[in-house]
Short mmCIF file of C-alpha atoms in Angstrom, two decimals:
data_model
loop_
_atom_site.label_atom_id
_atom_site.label_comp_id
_atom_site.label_asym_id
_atom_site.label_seq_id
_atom_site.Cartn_x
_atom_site.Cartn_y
_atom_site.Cartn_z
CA UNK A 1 0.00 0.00 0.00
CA UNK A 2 1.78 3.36 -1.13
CA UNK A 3 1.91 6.27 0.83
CA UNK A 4 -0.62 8.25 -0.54
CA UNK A 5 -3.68 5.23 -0.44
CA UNK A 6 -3.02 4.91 3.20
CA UNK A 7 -3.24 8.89 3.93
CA UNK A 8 -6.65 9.01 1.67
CA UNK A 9 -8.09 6.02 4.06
CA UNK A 10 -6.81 7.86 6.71
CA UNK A 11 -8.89 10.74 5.83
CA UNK A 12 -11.91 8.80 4.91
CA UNK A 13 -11.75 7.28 8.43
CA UNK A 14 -12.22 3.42 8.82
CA UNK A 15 -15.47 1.35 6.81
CA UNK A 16 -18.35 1.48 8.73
CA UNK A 17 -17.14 5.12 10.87
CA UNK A 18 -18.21 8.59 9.86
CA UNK A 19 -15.08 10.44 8.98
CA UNK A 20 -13.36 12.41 12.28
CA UNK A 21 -14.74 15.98 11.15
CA UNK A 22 -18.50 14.44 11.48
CA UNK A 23 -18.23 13.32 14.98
CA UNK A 24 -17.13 16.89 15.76
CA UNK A 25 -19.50 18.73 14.31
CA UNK A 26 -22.03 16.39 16.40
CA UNK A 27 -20.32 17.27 19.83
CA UNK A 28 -19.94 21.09 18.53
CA UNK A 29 -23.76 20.86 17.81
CA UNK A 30 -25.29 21.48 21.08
CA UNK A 31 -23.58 24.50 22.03
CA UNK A 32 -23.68 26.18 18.33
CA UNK A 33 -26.79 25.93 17.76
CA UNK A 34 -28.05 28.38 21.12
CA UNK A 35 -25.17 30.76 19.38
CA UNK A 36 -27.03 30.77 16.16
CA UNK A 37 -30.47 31.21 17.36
CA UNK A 38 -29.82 33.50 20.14
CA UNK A 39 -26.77 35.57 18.64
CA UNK A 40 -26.11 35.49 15.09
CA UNK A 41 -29.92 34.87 14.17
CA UNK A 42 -31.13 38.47 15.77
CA UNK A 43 -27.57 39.87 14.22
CA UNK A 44 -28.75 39.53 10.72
CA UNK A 45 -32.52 40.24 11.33
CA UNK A 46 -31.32 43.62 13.02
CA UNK A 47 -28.63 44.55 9.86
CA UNK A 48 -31.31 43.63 7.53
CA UNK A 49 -33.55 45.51 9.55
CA UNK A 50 -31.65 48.69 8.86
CA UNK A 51 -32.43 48.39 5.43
CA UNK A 52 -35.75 48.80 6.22
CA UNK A 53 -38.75 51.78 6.71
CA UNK A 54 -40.18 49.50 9.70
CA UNK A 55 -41.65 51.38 12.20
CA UNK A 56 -44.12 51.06 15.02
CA UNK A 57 -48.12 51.52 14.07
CA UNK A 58 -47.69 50.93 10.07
CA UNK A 59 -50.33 49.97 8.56
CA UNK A 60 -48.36 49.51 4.96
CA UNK A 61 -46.04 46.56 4.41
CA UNK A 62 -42.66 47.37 5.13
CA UNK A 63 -40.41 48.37 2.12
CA UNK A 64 -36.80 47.80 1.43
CA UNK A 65 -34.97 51.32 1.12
CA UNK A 66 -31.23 50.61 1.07
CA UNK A 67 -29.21 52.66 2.92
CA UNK A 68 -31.60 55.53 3.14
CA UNK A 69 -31.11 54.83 7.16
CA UNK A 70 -27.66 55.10 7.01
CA UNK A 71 -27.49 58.46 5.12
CA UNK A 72 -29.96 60.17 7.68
CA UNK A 73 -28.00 59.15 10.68
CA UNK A 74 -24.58 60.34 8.68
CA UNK A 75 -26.43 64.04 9.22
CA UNK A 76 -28.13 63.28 12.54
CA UNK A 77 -26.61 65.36 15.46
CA UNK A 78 -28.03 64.23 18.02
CA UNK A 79 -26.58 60.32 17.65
CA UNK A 80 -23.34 61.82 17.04
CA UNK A 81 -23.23 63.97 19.84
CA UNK A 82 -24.57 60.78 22.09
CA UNK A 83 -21.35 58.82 20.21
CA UNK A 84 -19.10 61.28 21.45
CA UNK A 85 -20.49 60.90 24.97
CA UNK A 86 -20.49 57.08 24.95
CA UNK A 87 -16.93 57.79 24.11
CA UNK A 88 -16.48 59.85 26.84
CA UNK A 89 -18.25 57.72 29.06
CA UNK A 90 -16.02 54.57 27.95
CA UNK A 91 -12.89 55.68 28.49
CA UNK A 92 -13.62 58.13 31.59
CA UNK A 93 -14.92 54.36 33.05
CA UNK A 94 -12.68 52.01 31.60
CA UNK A 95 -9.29 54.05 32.27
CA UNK A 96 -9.77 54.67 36.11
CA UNK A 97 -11.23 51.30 36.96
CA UNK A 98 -8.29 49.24 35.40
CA UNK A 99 -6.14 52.00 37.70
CA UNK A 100 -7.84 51.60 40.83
CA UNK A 101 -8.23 47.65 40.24
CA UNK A 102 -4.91 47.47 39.27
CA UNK A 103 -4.00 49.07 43.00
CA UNK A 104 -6.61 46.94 44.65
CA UNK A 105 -5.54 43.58 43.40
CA UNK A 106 -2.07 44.39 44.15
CA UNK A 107 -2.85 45.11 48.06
CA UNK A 108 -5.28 42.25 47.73
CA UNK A 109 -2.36 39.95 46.66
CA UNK A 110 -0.29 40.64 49.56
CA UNK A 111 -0.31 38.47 52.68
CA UNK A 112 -2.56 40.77 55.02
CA UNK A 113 -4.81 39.84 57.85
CA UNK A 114 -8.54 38.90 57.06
CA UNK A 115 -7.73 39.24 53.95
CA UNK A 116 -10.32 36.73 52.52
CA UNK A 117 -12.90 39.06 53.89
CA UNK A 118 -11.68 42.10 51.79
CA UNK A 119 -11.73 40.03 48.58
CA UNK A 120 -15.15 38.94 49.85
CA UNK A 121 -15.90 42.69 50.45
CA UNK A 122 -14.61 43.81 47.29
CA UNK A 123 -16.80 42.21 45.21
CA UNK A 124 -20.12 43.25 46.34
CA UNK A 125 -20.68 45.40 43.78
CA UNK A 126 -20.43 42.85 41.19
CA UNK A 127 -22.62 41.04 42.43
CA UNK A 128 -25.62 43.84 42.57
CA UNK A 129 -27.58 44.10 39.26
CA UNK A 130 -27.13 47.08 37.64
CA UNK A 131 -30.70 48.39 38.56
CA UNK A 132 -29.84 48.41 42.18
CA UNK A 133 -26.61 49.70 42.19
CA UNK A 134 -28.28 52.47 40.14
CA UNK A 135 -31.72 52.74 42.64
CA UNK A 136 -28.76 53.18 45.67
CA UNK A 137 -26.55 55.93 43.53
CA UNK A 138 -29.51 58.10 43.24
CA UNK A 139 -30.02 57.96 46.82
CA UNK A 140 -26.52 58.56 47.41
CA UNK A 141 -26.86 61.36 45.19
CA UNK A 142 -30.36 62.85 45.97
CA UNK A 143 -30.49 66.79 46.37
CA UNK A 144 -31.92 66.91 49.96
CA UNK A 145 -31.43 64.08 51.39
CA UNK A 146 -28.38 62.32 49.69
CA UNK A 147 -25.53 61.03 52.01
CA UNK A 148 -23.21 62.85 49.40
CA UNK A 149 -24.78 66.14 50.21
CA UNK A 150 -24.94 65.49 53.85
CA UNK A 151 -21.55 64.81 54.23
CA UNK A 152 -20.28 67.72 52.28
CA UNK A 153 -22.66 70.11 54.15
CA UNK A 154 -20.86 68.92 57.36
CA UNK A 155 -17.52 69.65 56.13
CA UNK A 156 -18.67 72.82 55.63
CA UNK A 157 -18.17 72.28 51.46
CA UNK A 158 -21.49 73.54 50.07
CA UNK A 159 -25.31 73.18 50.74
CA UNK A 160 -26.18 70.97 48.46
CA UNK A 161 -26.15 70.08 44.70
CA UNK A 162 -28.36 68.00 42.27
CA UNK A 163 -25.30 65.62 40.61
CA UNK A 164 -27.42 63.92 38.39
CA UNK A 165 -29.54 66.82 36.82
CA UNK A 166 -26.29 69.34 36.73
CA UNK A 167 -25.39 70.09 33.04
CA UNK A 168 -22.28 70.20 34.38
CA UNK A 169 -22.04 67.13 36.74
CA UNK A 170 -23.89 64.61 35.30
CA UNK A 171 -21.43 62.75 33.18
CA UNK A 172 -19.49 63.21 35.92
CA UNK A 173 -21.50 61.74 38.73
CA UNK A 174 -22.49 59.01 36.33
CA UNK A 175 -18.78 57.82 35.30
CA UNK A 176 -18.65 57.35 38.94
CA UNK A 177 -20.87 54.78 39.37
CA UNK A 178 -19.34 53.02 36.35
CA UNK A 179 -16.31 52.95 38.08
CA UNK A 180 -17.72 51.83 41.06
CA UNK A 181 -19.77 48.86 39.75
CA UNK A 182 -17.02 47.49 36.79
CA UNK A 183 -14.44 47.29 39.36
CA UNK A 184 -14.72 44.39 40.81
CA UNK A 185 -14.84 41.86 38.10
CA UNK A 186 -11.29 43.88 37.03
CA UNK A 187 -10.00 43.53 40.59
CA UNK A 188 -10.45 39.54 40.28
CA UNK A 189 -8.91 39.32 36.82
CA UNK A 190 -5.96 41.05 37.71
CA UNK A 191 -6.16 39.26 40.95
CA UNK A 192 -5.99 35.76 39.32
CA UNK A 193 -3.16 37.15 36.93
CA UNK A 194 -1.18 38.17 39.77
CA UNK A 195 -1.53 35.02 41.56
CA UNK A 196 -0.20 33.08 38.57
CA UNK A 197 3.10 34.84 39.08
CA UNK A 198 5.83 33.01 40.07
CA UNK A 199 7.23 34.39 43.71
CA UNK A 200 10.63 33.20 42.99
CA UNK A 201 11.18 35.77 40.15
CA UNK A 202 9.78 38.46 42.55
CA UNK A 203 12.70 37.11 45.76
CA UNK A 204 15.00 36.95 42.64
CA UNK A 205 14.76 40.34 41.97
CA UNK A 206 14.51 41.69 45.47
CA UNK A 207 17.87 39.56 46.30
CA UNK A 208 19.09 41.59 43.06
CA UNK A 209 18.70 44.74 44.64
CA UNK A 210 15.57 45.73 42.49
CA UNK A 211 12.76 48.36 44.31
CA UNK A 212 9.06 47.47 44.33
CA UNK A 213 8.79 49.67 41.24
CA UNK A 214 11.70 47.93 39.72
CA UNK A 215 9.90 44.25 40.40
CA UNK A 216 6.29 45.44 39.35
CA UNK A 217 7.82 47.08 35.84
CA UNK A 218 9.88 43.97 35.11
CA UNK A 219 8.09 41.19 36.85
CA UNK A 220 4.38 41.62 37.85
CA UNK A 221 3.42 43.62 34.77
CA UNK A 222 4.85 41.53 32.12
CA UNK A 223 3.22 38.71 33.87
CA UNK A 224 0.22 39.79 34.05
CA UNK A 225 0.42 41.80 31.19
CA UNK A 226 -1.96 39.53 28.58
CA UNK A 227 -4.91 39.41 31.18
CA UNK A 228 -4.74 43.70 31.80
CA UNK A 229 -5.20 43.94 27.95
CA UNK A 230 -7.94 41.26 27.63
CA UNK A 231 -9.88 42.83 30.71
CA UNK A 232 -9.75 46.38 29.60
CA UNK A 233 -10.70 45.40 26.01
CA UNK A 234 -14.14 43.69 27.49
CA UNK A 235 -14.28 46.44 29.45
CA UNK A 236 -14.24 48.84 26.73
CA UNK A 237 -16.65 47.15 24.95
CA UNK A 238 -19.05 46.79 28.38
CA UNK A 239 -18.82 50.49 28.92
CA UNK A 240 -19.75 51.75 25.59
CA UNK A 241 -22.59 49.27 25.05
CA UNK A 242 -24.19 50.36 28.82
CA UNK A 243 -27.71 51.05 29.20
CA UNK A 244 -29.21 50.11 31.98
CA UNK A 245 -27.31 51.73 34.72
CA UNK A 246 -27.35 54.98 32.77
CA UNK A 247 -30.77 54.71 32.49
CA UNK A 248 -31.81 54.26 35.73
CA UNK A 249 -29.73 57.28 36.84
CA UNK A 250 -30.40 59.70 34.33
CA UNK A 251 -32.52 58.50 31.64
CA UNK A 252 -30.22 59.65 29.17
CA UNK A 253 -30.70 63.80 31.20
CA UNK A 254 -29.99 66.75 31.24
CA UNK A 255 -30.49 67.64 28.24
CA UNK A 256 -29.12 64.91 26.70
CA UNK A 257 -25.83 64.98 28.43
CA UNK A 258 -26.04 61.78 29.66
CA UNK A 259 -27.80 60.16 26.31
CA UNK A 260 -24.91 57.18 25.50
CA UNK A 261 -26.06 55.41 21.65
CA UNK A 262 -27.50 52.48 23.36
CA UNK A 263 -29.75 55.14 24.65
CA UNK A 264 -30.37 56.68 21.85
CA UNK A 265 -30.95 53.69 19.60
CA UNK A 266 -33.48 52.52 22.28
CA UNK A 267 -35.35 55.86 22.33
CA UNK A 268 -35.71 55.73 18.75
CA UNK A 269 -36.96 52.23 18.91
CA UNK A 270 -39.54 51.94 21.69
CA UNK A 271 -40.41 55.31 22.57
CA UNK A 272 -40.61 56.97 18.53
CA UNK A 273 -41.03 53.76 17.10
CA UNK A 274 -38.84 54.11 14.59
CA UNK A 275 -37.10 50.35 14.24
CA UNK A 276 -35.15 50.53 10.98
CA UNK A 277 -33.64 53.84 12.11
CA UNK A 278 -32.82 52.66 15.48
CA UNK A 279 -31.51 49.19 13.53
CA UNK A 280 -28.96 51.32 11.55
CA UNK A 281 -27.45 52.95 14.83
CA UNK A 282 -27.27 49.50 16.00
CA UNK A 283 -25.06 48.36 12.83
CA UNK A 284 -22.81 51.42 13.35
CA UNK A 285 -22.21 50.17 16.87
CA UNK A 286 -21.52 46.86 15.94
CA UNK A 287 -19.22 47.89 13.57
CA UNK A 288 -17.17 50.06 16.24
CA UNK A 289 -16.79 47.16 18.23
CA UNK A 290 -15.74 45.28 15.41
CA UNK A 291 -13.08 47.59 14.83
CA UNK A 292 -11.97 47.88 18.41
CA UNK A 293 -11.77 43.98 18.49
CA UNK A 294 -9.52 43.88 15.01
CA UNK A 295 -7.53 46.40 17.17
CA UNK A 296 -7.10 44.14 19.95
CA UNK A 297 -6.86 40.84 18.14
CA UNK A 298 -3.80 41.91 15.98
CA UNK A 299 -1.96 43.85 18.62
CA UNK A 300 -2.50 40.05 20.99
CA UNK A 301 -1.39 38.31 17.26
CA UNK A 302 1.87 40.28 17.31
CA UNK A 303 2.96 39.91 20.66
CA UNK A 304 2.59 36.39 20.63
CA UNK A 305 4.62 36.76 17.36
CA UNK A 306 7.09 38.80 19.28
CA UNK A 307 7.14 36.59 22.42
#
């Protein structure tokens, strides 16, 4: 039997067996088939959606206008002032939570007494829903009787200030929350990462003379390095895609100040009715986030070139 017979049997599999590539598609089967119903599926129906004049109340059938959709929301304001808040909003969130998770893990790592209860501590607010931990921040930041106000009034720093319906503290007040809530699942990432570290290349470095700046620069960061990058790219994505905790806080106020695109796409939707419009904002924000992950993907693809 020559070479080549053998590898085409091979490939065929043995008589009376599917070939190999069958039997995976039948164990891949059960999990891609929830993907395609409950993620791809509404994908395309929403892009083709965009194509559309569907709105709310219609009596006619809907009609196929091509991109008409996309060339109103090229000269629609209002979305792209909400894009450049959504923006704002991401990266005002995103960049101080890695920081301040970044700072927490680290003391979190070291050996401290009960320190399983301030890792138990430290993720509460991941595990409030979004609603609540907004219900509690408007409390915390009501005009009159806010514990925010309170305790500024009895430092003797002001009488009082509406945070959420300030033109001028809003965002503010709101990127504050963010911070607050996406924190902890950041803390535990970097946590894990910086338990994975090796502590002999940390004594190896301290025996080498090297400063706790030195160690966390050549050591601790490199390590943990891939999982910083993964976590702030989800987080990123999180951020900019928020609705619900905005919502509850703000509803999008004042004055639009507050109004992120996942806002605005869902005002146009349910409240104007206006579906294929609202679809196309959709598709642009998909295809942010598609560019965002291309980003991320080939910057990972290179450094594992480079390592």
């Amino acid at each position: 039997m020559t070479l080549a017979t053998a590898t085409k049997r091979s490939a065929r599999g043995t008589p009376g067996q599917p070939p190999a590539d069958h039997g995976a598609w039948f164990l891949v089967l059960p999990a891609l088939i929830p993907i395609l119903v409950l993620s791809v599926g509404p994908l395309l129906y929403g892009i083709a959606l965009a194509f559309t004049d569907s709105q709310s109340g219609r009596t006619e059938p809907t009609q196929w206008i091509g991109a008409l959709n996309f060339q109103d929301l090229l000269h629609d304001t209002l979305f792209w002032d909400s894009f450049r808040i959504g923006l704002l909003w991401a990266f005002g969130v995103t960049v101080p939570q890695f920081l301040l998770a970044l700072g927490l893990a680290l003391l979190l790592n070291q050996n401290l007494r009960f320190r399983w209860l301030a890792r138990a501590l430290a993720i509460i607010p991941w595990a409030m829903p979004e609603v609540v931990v907004g219900i509690m921040w408007r409390l915390v930041y009501h005009p009159d009787a806010g514990v925010l106000n309170e305790t500024l009034a009895d430092l003797g720093l002001g009488d009082g200030k509406d945070w959420l319906t300030g033109t001028g503290t809003a965002l503010l007040a709101v990127i504050v929350v963010g911070v607050w809530a996406g924190m902890p699942q950041t803390t535990v990432a970097l946590l894990a990462g910086l338990q994975n570290t090796p502590r002999e290349l940390h004594e190896a470095a301290a025996m080498d003379g090297a400063g706790a700046w030195r160690r966390f620069r050549t050591v601790t960061w490199p390590a943990i390095k891939p999982v910083a990058l993964a976590i702030t790219a989800l987080n990123f994505i999180w951020n900019f895609n928020s609705f619900a905790l905005v919502y509850v806080l703000t509803q999008g106020g004042p004055g639009g100040r507050t109004r992120l695109p996942m806002l605005f796409a869902y005002e146009e939707a349910f409240r104007y009715g206006q579906f294929g419009y609202a679809a196309a904002m959709g598709c642009v924000m998909v295809a942010v986030i598609s560019v965002i992950l291309a980003f991320y993907l080939v910057g990972r693809l290179k450094g594992g070139d480079e390592a």
